[in-house]
PDB file of C-alpha atoms in Angstrom:
ATOM      1  CA  MET A 561     -98.377 141.258-101.621  1.00 76.00           C
ATOM      2  CA  ASP A 562    -100.953 139.592-103.719  1.00 87.00           C
ATOM      3  CA  SER A 563    -103.361 140.716-106.084  1.00 88.00           C
ATOM      4  CA  ALA A 564    -105.660 139.956-108.105  1.00 90.00           C
ATOM      5  CA  THR A 565    -107.618 141.173-112.101  1.00 90.00           C
ATOM      6  CA  VAL A 566    -111.028 140.359-112.993  1.00 91.00           C
ATOM      7  CA  LEU A 567    -112.928 141.124-115.970  1.00 89.00           C
ATOM      8  CA  VAL A 568    -116.761 142.581-114.612  1.00 90.00           C
ATOM      9  CA  LEU A 569    -118.946 141.294-118.231  1.00 87.00           C
ATOM     10  CA  GLY A 570    -122.910 141.406-118.233  1.00 85.00           C
ATOM     11  CA  ASN A 571    -125.929 142.643-119.950  1.00 82.00           C
ATOM     12  CA  THR A 572    -126.092 146.387-119.090  1.00 78.00           C
ATOM     13  CA  GLY A 573    -129.199 147.107-115.856  1.00 77.00           C
ATOM     14  CA  HIS A 574    -127.579 143.924-114.849  1.00 81.00           C
ATOM     15  CA  GLY A 575    -125.525 145.779-111.655  1.00 83.00           C
ATOM     16  CA  LYS A 576    -122.014 145.049-112.943  1.00 85.00           C
ATOM     17  CA  SER A 577    -121.172 149.539-112.197  1.00 85.00           C
ATOM     18  CA  LEU A 578    -122.890 148.514-109.020  1.00 85.00           C
ATOM     19  CA  LEU A 579    -120.768 145.030-108.218  1.00 87.00           C
ATOM     20  CA  GLY A 580    -117.450 146.866-109.168  1.00 86.00           C
ATOM     21  CA  ASN A 581    -117.936 150.093-106.543  1.00 86.00           C
ATOM     22  CA  ARG A 582    -119.074 147.253-103.472  1.00 87.00           C
ATOM     23  CA  LEU A 583    -116.122 145.525-104.298  1.00 89.00           C
ATOM     24  CA  LEU A 584    -114.041 148.085-104.090  1.00 88.00           C
ATOM     25  CA  ARG A 585    -115.879 149.240-101.146  1.00 85.00           C
ATOM     26  CA  LEU A 586    -115.939 152.614-103.823  1.00 80.00           C
ATOM     27  CA  ASN A 587    -118.979 155.463-102.727  1.00 70.00           C
ATOM     28  CA  PRO A 588    -120.751 156.009-106.469  1.00 63.00           C
ATOM     29  CA  TYR A 589    -122.315 159.506-104.463  1.00 65.00           C
ATOM     30  CA  ASP A 590    -119.963 160.945-103.848  1.00 68.00           C
ATOM     31  CA  ASP A 591    -118.482 163.887-106.036  1.00 63.00           C
ATOM     32  CA  THR A 592    -115.377 162.609-107.348  1.00 64.00           C
ATOM     33  CA  LYS A 593    -114.471 160.512-110.323  1.00 65.00           C
ATOM     34  CA  PHE A 594    -112.992 157.715-108.540  1.00 68.00           C
ATOM     35  CA  HIS A 595    -115.801 155.187-108.638  1.00 72.00           C
ATOM     36  CA  PHE A 596    -117.604 153.259-111.224  1.00 72.00           C
ATOM     37  CA  ARG A 597    -120.703 155.503-113.345  1.00 70.00           C
ATOM     38  CA  THR A 598    -123.758 153.885-112.256  1.00 69.00           C
ATOM     39  CA  SER A 599    -127.530 153.651-113.767  1.00 64.00           C
ATOM     40  CA  ASP A 600    -130.567 153.507-112.257  1.00 59.00           C
ATOM     41  CA  ASN A 601    -132.210 151.771-115.434  1.00 54.00           C
ATOM     42  CA  GLU A 602    -131.842 149.830-118.371  1.00 56.00           C
ATOM     43  CA  LEU A 603    -129.808 152.666-120.143  1.00 53.00           C
ATOM     44  CA  PRO A 604    -125.975 152.226-120.499  1.00 53.00           C
ATOM     45  CA  GLU A 605    -124.456 154.280-118.016  1.00 57.00           C
ATOM     46  CA  THR A 606    -120.292 153.044-118.626  1.00 54.00           C
ATOM     47  CA  MET A 607    -119.953 153.104-122.047  1.00 60.00           C
ATOM     48  CA  GLU A 608    -116.081 152.536-121.554  1.00 70.00           C
ATOM     49  CA  SER A 609    -114.163 150.521-119.620  1.00 77.00           C
ATOM     50  CA  GLU A 610    -112.433 152.014-116.904  1.00 82.00           C
ATOM     51  CA  HIS A 611    -110.344 150.477-113.582  1.00 84.00           C
ATOM     52  CA  PHE A 612    -110.095 150.882-110.324  1.00 85.00           C
ATOM     53  CA  SER A 613    -107.882 149.105-107.700  1.00 87.00           C
ATOM     54  CA  ALA A 614    -108.116 148.996-103.807  1.00 90.00           C
ATOM     55  CA  VAL A 615    -106.508 147.065-100.379  1.00 91.00           C
ATOM     56  CA  ILE A 616    -108.956 144.919 -99.386  1.00 89.00           C
ATOM     57  CA  ASP A 617    -107.418 142.641 -96.110  1.00 86.00           C
ATOM     58  CA  GLY A 618    -103.784 142.930 -97.518  1.00 89.00           C
ATOM     59  CA  PHE A 619    -105.098 141.527-100.960  1.00 91.00           C
ATOM     60  CA  GLU A 620    -105.031 144.518-103.843  1.00 91.00           C
ATOM     61  CA  LEU A 621    -108.166 143.780-105.907  1.00 92.00           C
ATOM     62  CA  THR A 622    -107.961 145.336-109.329  1.00 90.00           C
ATOM     63  CA  VAL A 623    -111.813 145.877-111.068  1.00 91.00           C
ATOM     64  CA  ILE A 624    -112.069 146.565-115.031  1.00 89.00           C
ATOM     65  CA  ASP A 625    -115.992 147.127-115.472  1.00 87.00           C
ATOM     66  CA  THR A 626    -117.040 146.956-119.504  1.00 83.00           C
ATOM     67  CA  PRO A 627    -119.701 148.380-121.306  1.00 79.00           C
ATOM     68  CA  GLY A 628    -122.939 146.633-121.374  1.00 76.00           C
ATOM     69  CA  LEU A 629    -122.893 143.676-124.139  1.00 72.00           C
ATOM     70  CA  PHE A 630    -125.212 143.027-126.474  1.00 63.00           C
ATOM     71  CA  ASP A 631    -127.097 145.992-125.424  1.00 52.00           C
ATOM     72  CA  ILE A 632    -129.610 147.327-128.203  1.00 47.00           C
ATOM     73  CA  GLU A 633    -128.256 150.677-129.368  1.00 46.00           C
ATOM     74  CA  MET A 634    -125.077 149.423-129.599  1.00 49.00           C
ATOM     75  CA  GLU A 635    -123.033 147.991-132.391  1.00 54.00           C
ATOM     76  CA  VAL A 636    -121.603 144.145-131.803  1.00 55.00           C
ATOM     77  CA  MET A 637    -117.947 145.816-133.823  1.00 60.00           C
ATOM     78  CA  THR A 638    -118.544 148.172-131.143  1.00 65.00           C
ATOM     79  CA  ARG A 639    -119.509 145.774-127.428  1.00 67.00           C
ATOM     80  CA  TRP A 640    -116.497 143.848-128.105  1.00 68.00           C
ATOM     81  CA  ILE A 641    -114.194 146.910-129.179  1.00 71.00           C
ATOM     82  CA  GLY A 642    -115.781 147.962-125.018  1.00 70.00           C
ATOM     83  CA  VAL A 643    -114.517 144.736-123.779  1.00 72.00           C
ATOM     84  CA  LEU A 644    -111.218 144.295-125.500  1.00 73.00           C
ATOM     85  CA  LYS A 645    -110.021 148.341-124.257  1.00 72.00           C
ATOM     86  CA  GLY A 646    -110.492 146.566-120.539  1.00 70.00           C
ATOM     87  CA  ILE A 647    -107.895 144.422-121.878  1.00 71.00           C
ATOM     88  CA  LEU A 648    -105.505 147.251-122.554  1.00 71.00           C
ATOM     89  CA  LEU A 649    -106.785 148.185-119.800  1.00 68.00           C
ATOM     90  CA  THR A 650    -104.254 145.975-117.718  1.00 71.00           C
ATOM     91  CA  LYS A 651    -100.283 144.131-118.193  1.00 67.00           C
ATOM     92  CA  LYS A 652    -101.220 141.636-115.674  1.00 74.00           C
ATOM     93  CA  GLY A 653    -104.239 140.038-117.513  1.00 79.00           C
ATOM     94  CA  ILE A 654    -106.932 138.666-116.019  1.00 84.00           C
ATOM     95  CA  ASP A 655    -107.244 136.402-113.272  1.00 87.00           C
ATOM     96  CA  ALA A 656    -111.324 136.342-113.075  1.00 89.00           C
ATOM     97  CA  ILE A 657    -114.649 136.869-114.910  1.00 89.00           C
ATOM     98  CA  ILE A 658    -117.262 137.978-113.233  1.00 91.00           C
ATOM     99  CA  PHE A 659    -120.389 137.795-114.386  1.00 89.00           C
ATOM    100  CA  VAL A 660    -123.465 139.577-113.726  1.00 89.00           C
ATOM    101  CA  ALA A 661    -127.181 138.127-113.948  1.00 87.00           C
ATOM    102  CA  ASN A 662    -129.969 139.897-113.231  1.00 85.00           C
ATOM    103  CA  SER A 663    -132.289 137.248-111.635  1.00 85.00           C
ATOM    104  CA  GLN A 664    -135.459 138.991-112.095  1.00 84.00           C
ATOM    105  CA  ARG A 665    -134.309 138.678-116.106  1.00 84.00           C
ATOM    106  CA  LEU A 666    -132.213 135.416-116.411  1.00 85.00           C
ATOM    107  CA  PHE A 667    -132.833 134.342-119.791  1.00 85.00           C
ATOM    108  CA  THR A 668    -131.544 137.401-121.211  1.00 83.00           C
ATOM    109  CA  ALA A 669    -128.531 136.623-119.563  1.00 86.00           C
ATOM    110  CA  ALA A 670    -128.052 132.951-119.897  1.00 86.00           C
ATOM    111  CA  ARG A 671    -128.326 134.419-124.211  1.00 83.00           C
ATOM    112  CA  CYS A 672    -125.784 136.945-123.359  1.00 81.00           C
ATOM    113  CA  PHE A 673    -123.060 134.319-121.708  1.00 83.00           C
ATOM    114  CA  ASN A 674    -123.971 131.826-124.452  1.00 81.00           C
ATOM    115  CA  ARG A 675    -122.340 134.660-126.843  1.00 75.00           C
ATOM    116  CA  ILE A 676    -119.488 135.822-124.214  1.00 74.00           C
ATOM    117  CA  THR A 677    -118.889 131.831-124.145  1.00 75.00           C
ATOM    118  CA  LYS A 678    -118.407 132.048-127.775  1.00 69.00           C
ATOM    119  CA  CYS A 679    -116.437 134.755-128.915  1.00 64.00           C
ATOM    120  CA  PHE A 680    -113.840 132.875-125.905  1.00 65.00           C
ATOM    121  CA  ASP A 681    -113.615 129.159-126.927  1.00 58.00           C
ATOM    122  CA  GLY A 682    -111.995 127.318-124.567  1.00 58.00           C
ATOM    123  CA  LEU A 683    -112.598 129.966-122.060  1.00 67.00           C
ATOM    124  CA  ASN A 684    -111.956 127.264-118.533  1.00 74.00           C
ATOM    125  CA  MET A 685    -115.358 127.688-116.591  1.00 78.00           C
ATOM    126  CA  THR A 686    -113.227 127.450-113.539  1.00 82.00           C
ATOM    127  CA  ARG A 687    -112.375 131.165-113.872  1.00 85.00           C
ATOM    128  CA  VAL A 688    -115.844 132.354-113.626  1.00 88.00           C
ATOM    129  CA  ILE A 689    -118.052 133.196-110.988  1.00 90.00           C
ATOM    130  CA  PHE A 690    -121.665 134.369-111.402  1.00 90.00           C
ATOM    131  CA  VAL A 691    -123.049 136.686-109.560  1.00 90.00           C
ATOM    132  CA  PHE A 692    -126.740 136.294-109.238  1.00 88.00           C
ATOM    133  CA  THR A 693    -128.201 140.108-108.472  1.00 85.00           C
ATOM    134  CA  TYR A 694    -131.715 142.246-107.725  1.00 82.00           C
ATOM    135  CA  VAL A 695    -132.847 138.697-106.012  1.00 80.00           C
ATOM    136  CA  ILE A 696    -136.086 139.682-104.307  1.00 78.00           C
ATOM    137  CA  ASP A 697    -136.989 136.228-102.800  1.00 77.00           C
ATOM    138  CA  THR A 698    -133.845 134.825-100.811  1.00 74.00           C
ATOM    139  CA  SER A 699    -134.965 131.419 -99.742  1.00 80.00           C
ATOM    140  CA  ALA A 700    -133.107 128.818-100.941  1.00 79.00           C
ATOM    141  CA  ARG A 701    -135.862 127.002-102.906  1.00 83.00           C
ATOM    142  CA  ASN A 702    -136.419 130.022-104.735  1.00 81.00           C
ATOM    143  CA  LEU A 703    -132.227 130.518-105.114  1.00 82.00           C
ATOM    144  CA  GLU A 704    -132.090 126.796-106.119  1.00 84.00           C
ATOM    145  CA  ASP A 705    -135.136 127.110-108.583  1.00 85.00           C
ATOM    146  CA  ASN A 706    -133.801 130.036-110.272  1.00 82.00           C
ATOM    147  CA  LEU A 707    -130.050 128.578-110.861  1.00 85.00           C
ATOM    148  CA  THR A 708    -131.338 125.715-112.338  1.00 85.00           C
ATOM    149  CA  ASP A 709    -133.371 127.586-114.392  1.00 85.00           C
ATOM    150  CA  PHE A 710    -130.120 129.558-115.614  1.00 84.00           C
ATOM    151  CA  ASN A 711    -127.749 126.841-116.177  1.00 85.00           C
ATOM    152  CA  LYS A 712    -130.894 124.712-118.177  1.00 84.00           C
ATOM    153  CA  GLU A 713    -129.994 127.978-120.476  1.00 84.00           C
ATOM    154  CA  LEU A 714    -126.316 127.924-120.788  1.00 83.00           C
ATOM    155  CA  THR A 715    -124.803 126.078-124.531  1.00 76.00           C
ATOM    156  CA  ASN A 716    -121.739 124.658-122.489  1.00 70.00           C
ATOM    157  CA  GLY A 717    -122.972 124.051-118.782  1.00 69.00           C
ATOM    158  CA  ALA A 718    -121.783 125.750-115.919  1.00 69.00           C
ATOM    159  CA  VAL A 719    -119.330 123.043-114.420  1.00 68.00           C
ATOM    160  CA  GLY A 720    -116.801 124.018-112.032  1.00 70.00           C
ATOM    161  CA  VAL A 721    -118.610 127.677-112.064  1.00 76.00           C
ATOM    162  CA  ARG A 722    -118.717 129.262-108.615  1.00 83.00           C
ATOM    163  CA  HIS A 723    -121.967 130.958-107.259  1.00 83.00           C
ATOM    164  CA  ILE A 724    -123.117 134.155-105.324  1.00 82.00           C
ATOM    165  CA  PHE A 725    -126.453 135.203-104.888  1.00 81.00           C
ATOM    166  CA  SER A 726    -126.515 139.425-104.168  1.00 73.00           C
ATOM    167  CA  ASP A 727    -129.731 141.054-102.924  1.00 63.00           C
ATOM    168  CA  GLN A 728    -129.165 144.599-103.537  1.00 57.00           C
ATOM    169  CA  CYS A 729    -131.351 145.864-100.604  1.00 57.00           C
ATOM    170  CA  ALA A 730    -130.071 143.756 -97.610  1.00 60.00           C
ATOM    171  CA  ARG A 731    -128.763 144.590 -94.271  1.00 67.00           C
ATOM    172  CA  GLU A 732    -125.200 146.198 -95.291  1.00 71.00           C
ATOM    173  CA  ASP A 733    -123.762 143.150 -93.274  1.00 71.00           C
ATOM    174  CA  VAL A 734    -125.402 140.946 -95.669  1.00 76.00           C
ATOM    175  CA  VAL A 735    -123.979 142.858 -98.761  1.00 79.00           C
ATOM    176  CA  GLU A 736    -120.648 142.859 -96.731  1.00 82.00           C
ATOM    177  CA  ARG A 737    -120.555 139.413 -96.933  1.00 84.00           C
ATOM    178  CA  ASN A 738    -120.997 138.908-100.016  1.00 85.00           C
ATOM    179  CA  MET A 739    -118.147 140.899-101.816  1.00 87.00           C
ATOM    180  CA  SER A 740    -116.530 138.673 -99.262  1.00 88.00           C
ATOM    181  CA  ASP A 741    -117.182 135.592-100.666  1.00 89.00           C
ATOM    182  CA  ILE A 742    -116.453 137.099-104.291  1.00 90.00           C
ATOM    183  CA  ILE A 743    -113.325 138.072-102.668  1.00 90.00           C
ATOM    184  CA  SER A 744    -112.556 134.804-101.442  1.00 91.00           C
ATOM    185  CA  TYR A 745    -113.659 132.892-104.897  1.00 91.00           C
ATOM    186  CA  VAL A 746    -111.423 135.561-106.545  1.00 91.00           C
ATOM    187  CA  LYS A 747    -107.943 134.640-104.345  1.00 91.00           C
ATOM    188  CA  ASP A 748    -109.140 131.208-105.147  1.00 90.00           C
ATOM    189  CA  ILE A 749    -109.575 131.114-108.797  1.00 88.00           C
ATOM    190  CA  LYS A 750    -106.233 133.227-108.866  1.00 86.00           C
ATOM    191  CA  ARG A 751    -104.361 130.941-106.944  1.00 85.00           C
ATOM    192  CA  LYS A 752    -105.178 126.939-108.719  1.00 82.00           C
ATOM    193  CA  SER A 753    -105.051 129.394-112.303  1.00 70.00           C
ATOM    194  CA  VAL A 754    -102.060 128.689-114.096  1.00 63.00           C
ATOM    195  CA  ALA A 755    -101.530 131.599-115.855  1.00 72.00           C
ATOM    196  CA  PRO A 756    -103.574 134.767-116.042  1.00 73.00           C
ATOM    197  CA  ILE A 757    -105.584 135.333-119.202  1.00 73.00           C
ATOM    198  CA  ASN A 758    -103.297 138.054-121.095  1.00 66.00           C
ATOM    199  CA  LYS A 759    -103.883 139.865-124.591  1.00 64.00           C
ATOM    200  CA  ALA A 760    -102.958 137.094-126.820  1.00 64.00           C
ATOM    201  CA  VAL A 761    -105.768 134.650-126.104  1.00 64.00           C
ATOM    202  CA  PHE A 762    -108.181 137.517-127.207  1.00 70.00           C
ATOM    203  CA  VAL A 763    -106.556 138.096-130.358  1.00 72.00           C
ATOM    204  CA  LYS A 764    -107.796 135.022-131.662  1.00 70.00           C
ATOM    205  CA  TYR A 765    -111.455 136.367-131.280  1.00 70.00           C
ATOM    206  CA  THR A 766    -111.015 139.830-132.253  1.00 79.00           C
ATOM    207  CA  GLY A 767    -110.253 138.126-135.739  1.00 81.00           C
ATOM    208  CA  GLU A 768    -113.293 136.284-135.500  1.00 76.00           C
ATOM    209  CA  TYR A 769    -115.366 140.780-134.687  1.00 76.00           C
ATOM    210  CA  LEU A 770    -113.122 141.894-137.339  1.00 85.00           C
ATOM    211  CA  ARG A 771    -114.588 138.654-140.245  1.00 85.00           C
ATOM    212  CA  HIS A 772    -118.506 139.362-138.640  1.00 80.00           C
ATOM    213  CA  PHE A 773    -117.729 142.637-139.348  1.00 83.00           C
ATOM    214  CA  LEU A 774    -116.520 143.292-142.710  1.00 89.00           C
ATOM    215  CA  GLN A 775    -119.228 140.616-143.852  1.00 85.00           C
ATOM    216  CA  SER A 776    -121.272 143.526-142.923  1.00 83.00           C
ATOM    217  CA  LEU A 777    -120.704 146.183-144.976  1.00 86.00           C
ATOM    218  CA  PRO A 778    -122.333 146.119-148.163  1.00 86.00           C
ATOM    219  CA  GLN A 779    -119.997 147.127-150.202  1.00 86.00           C
ATOM    220  CA  LYS A 780    -118.216 144.619-153.064  1.00 85.00           C
ATOM    221  CA  ASN A 781    -114.997 145.502-151.995  1.00 90.00           C
ATOM    222  CA  VAL A 782    -113.747 147.065-148.719  1.00 92.00           C
ATOM    223  CA  SER A 783    -110.267 148.696-148.243  1.00 93.00           C
ATOM    224  CA  LEU A 784    -108.240 148.607-144.824  1.00 93.00           C
ATOM    225  CA  GLY A 785    -108.442 152.963-145.443  1.00 93.00           C
ATOM    226  CA  ASP A 786    -112.236 152.308-145.285  1.00 91.00           C
ATOM    227  CA  LEU A 787    -111.908 150.307-141.770  1.00 91.00           C
ATOM    228  CA  ARG A 788    -109.891 152.492-141.088  1.00 91.00           C
ATOM    229  CA  ASN A 789    -112.424 155.892-141.585  1.00 90.00           C
ATOM    230  CA  SER A 790    -115.592 153.670-140.421  1.00 86.00           C
ATOM    231  CA  PRO A 791    -117.381 155.412-137.510  1.00 82.00           C
ATOM    232  CA  ALA A 792    -118.663 151.815-136.660  1.00 77.00           C
ATOM    233  CA  ILE A 793    -114.968 150.301-135.969  1.00 80.00           C
ATOM    234  CA  ASP A 794    -112.510 151.623-133.804  1.00 81.00           C
ATOM    235  CA  MET A 795    -109.450 150.237-135.794  1.00 87.00           C
ATOM    236  CA  LEU A 796    -106.556 151.827-133.340  1.00 85.00           C
ATOM    237  CA  VAL A 797    -108.055 149.136-131.308  1.00 82.00           C
ATOM    238  CA  ILE A 798    -108.349 146.697-133.238  1.00 85.00           C
ATOM    239  CA  GLU A 799    -105.041 147.007-134.712  1.00 87.00           C
ATOM    240  CA  LYS A 800    -103.423 146.678-131.147  1.00 82.00           C
ATOM    241  CA  PHE A 801    -104.850 142.887-131.407  1.00 81.00           C
ATOM    242  CA  ILE A 802    -104.176 141.350-134.927  1.00 87.00           C
ATOM    243  CA  LYS A 803    -101.120 142.385-137.314  1.00 89.00           C
ATOM    244  CA  LYS A 804    -102.018 144.637-140.179  1.00 92.00           C
ATOM    245  CA  GLU A 805    -100.820 142.154-142.154  1.00 93.00           C
ATOM    246  CA  ASP A 806    -103.634 139.770-140.846  1.00 93.00           C
ATOM    247  CA  ILE A 807    -106.142 141.844-141.320  1.00 93.00           C
ATOM    248  CA  ASN A 808    -105.072 142.677-145.064  1.00 94.00           C
ATOM    249  CA  LYS A 809    -105.989 139.012-145.461  1.00 93.00           C
ATOM    250  CA  MET A 810    -108.893 138.803-144.355  1.00 93.00           C
ATOM    251  CA  ILE A 811    -109.884 141.756-146.373  1.00 93.00           C
ATOM    252  CA  ASN A 812    -108.709 140.205-149.705  1.00 93.00           C
ATOM    253  CA  GLU A 813    -110.668 136.899-148.075  1.00 91.00           C
ATOM    254  CA  ARG A 814    -113.887 138.710-148.144  1.00 90.00           C
ATOM    255  CA  ASN A 815    -113.614 140.459-151.399  1.00 90.00           C
ATOM    256  CA  ARG A 816    -112.948 137.564-153.041  1.00 90.00           C
ATOM    257  CA  SER A 817    -115.831 135.622-151.852  1.00 86.00           C
ATOM    258  CA  ARG A 818    -118.021 138.536-152.712  1.00 76.00           C
ATOM    259  CA  GLU A 819    -116.213 138.511-156.487  1.00 69.00           C
ATOM    260  CA  GLY A 820    -119.790 138.112-159.018  1.00 53.00           C
ATOM    261  CA  CYS A 821    -122.309 139.931-156.202  1.00 48.00           C
ATOM    262  CA  ILE A 822    -123.375 142.805-157.001  1.00 44.00           C
ATOM    263  CA  ALA A 823    -122.684 145.682-155.611  1.00 40.00           C
ATOM    264  CA  PHE A 824    -124.553 148.008-153.441  1.00 35.00           C
TER     265      PHE A 824
END
């Protein structure tokens, strides 16, 4: 059976979890835990990555839902850890990335995506599907204007990216058609891609975030024990991506750069 795994990214409250439920035809209102938890406001509901799979018309689709990126309440490393945990949920790798953007907050969404592409340096944009949610005016002119405004804000452009406009309040047959289009895009990406994005790809970007976190610490000298005991970073996950000797090398480089600095 053909299959694919998609990673869903985006800001809190833009509809990531709702999209995951619709893609997999999961009922968010039943009494079981077999669905993604959704939020009715801008407060984060998804605090840990989770995944579900379903067979849709003979195609097995796995959707990994992640915590909202770049939320004010959550530290940078905490957000990145949430994404990393999503990667660890699959052994097959990531075939496609779905980025969910609230059409009423395009600037915020574009800024978030620019940070994602900075983390995923060299990301093949043909793996990306933009899903614009909460579309109120579905006229062709408005959709074109929304897309133009969004693309203008993207640092690296959007060549090769696929787009879907999803009206959350549309008739069920319209929503179903949108979901079918997304799955068709995923199949096409899987068919054309050389190999899925595997765990090794994230080592470099995890290292960049760890360096960022180390520089944010105020004390003059930091040890690996300090990191492992810090409530602000989950080293159990970090050490699944980066070797201990490489972490110690980063720590030593950071500490040497702080020599002569006043300790707080």
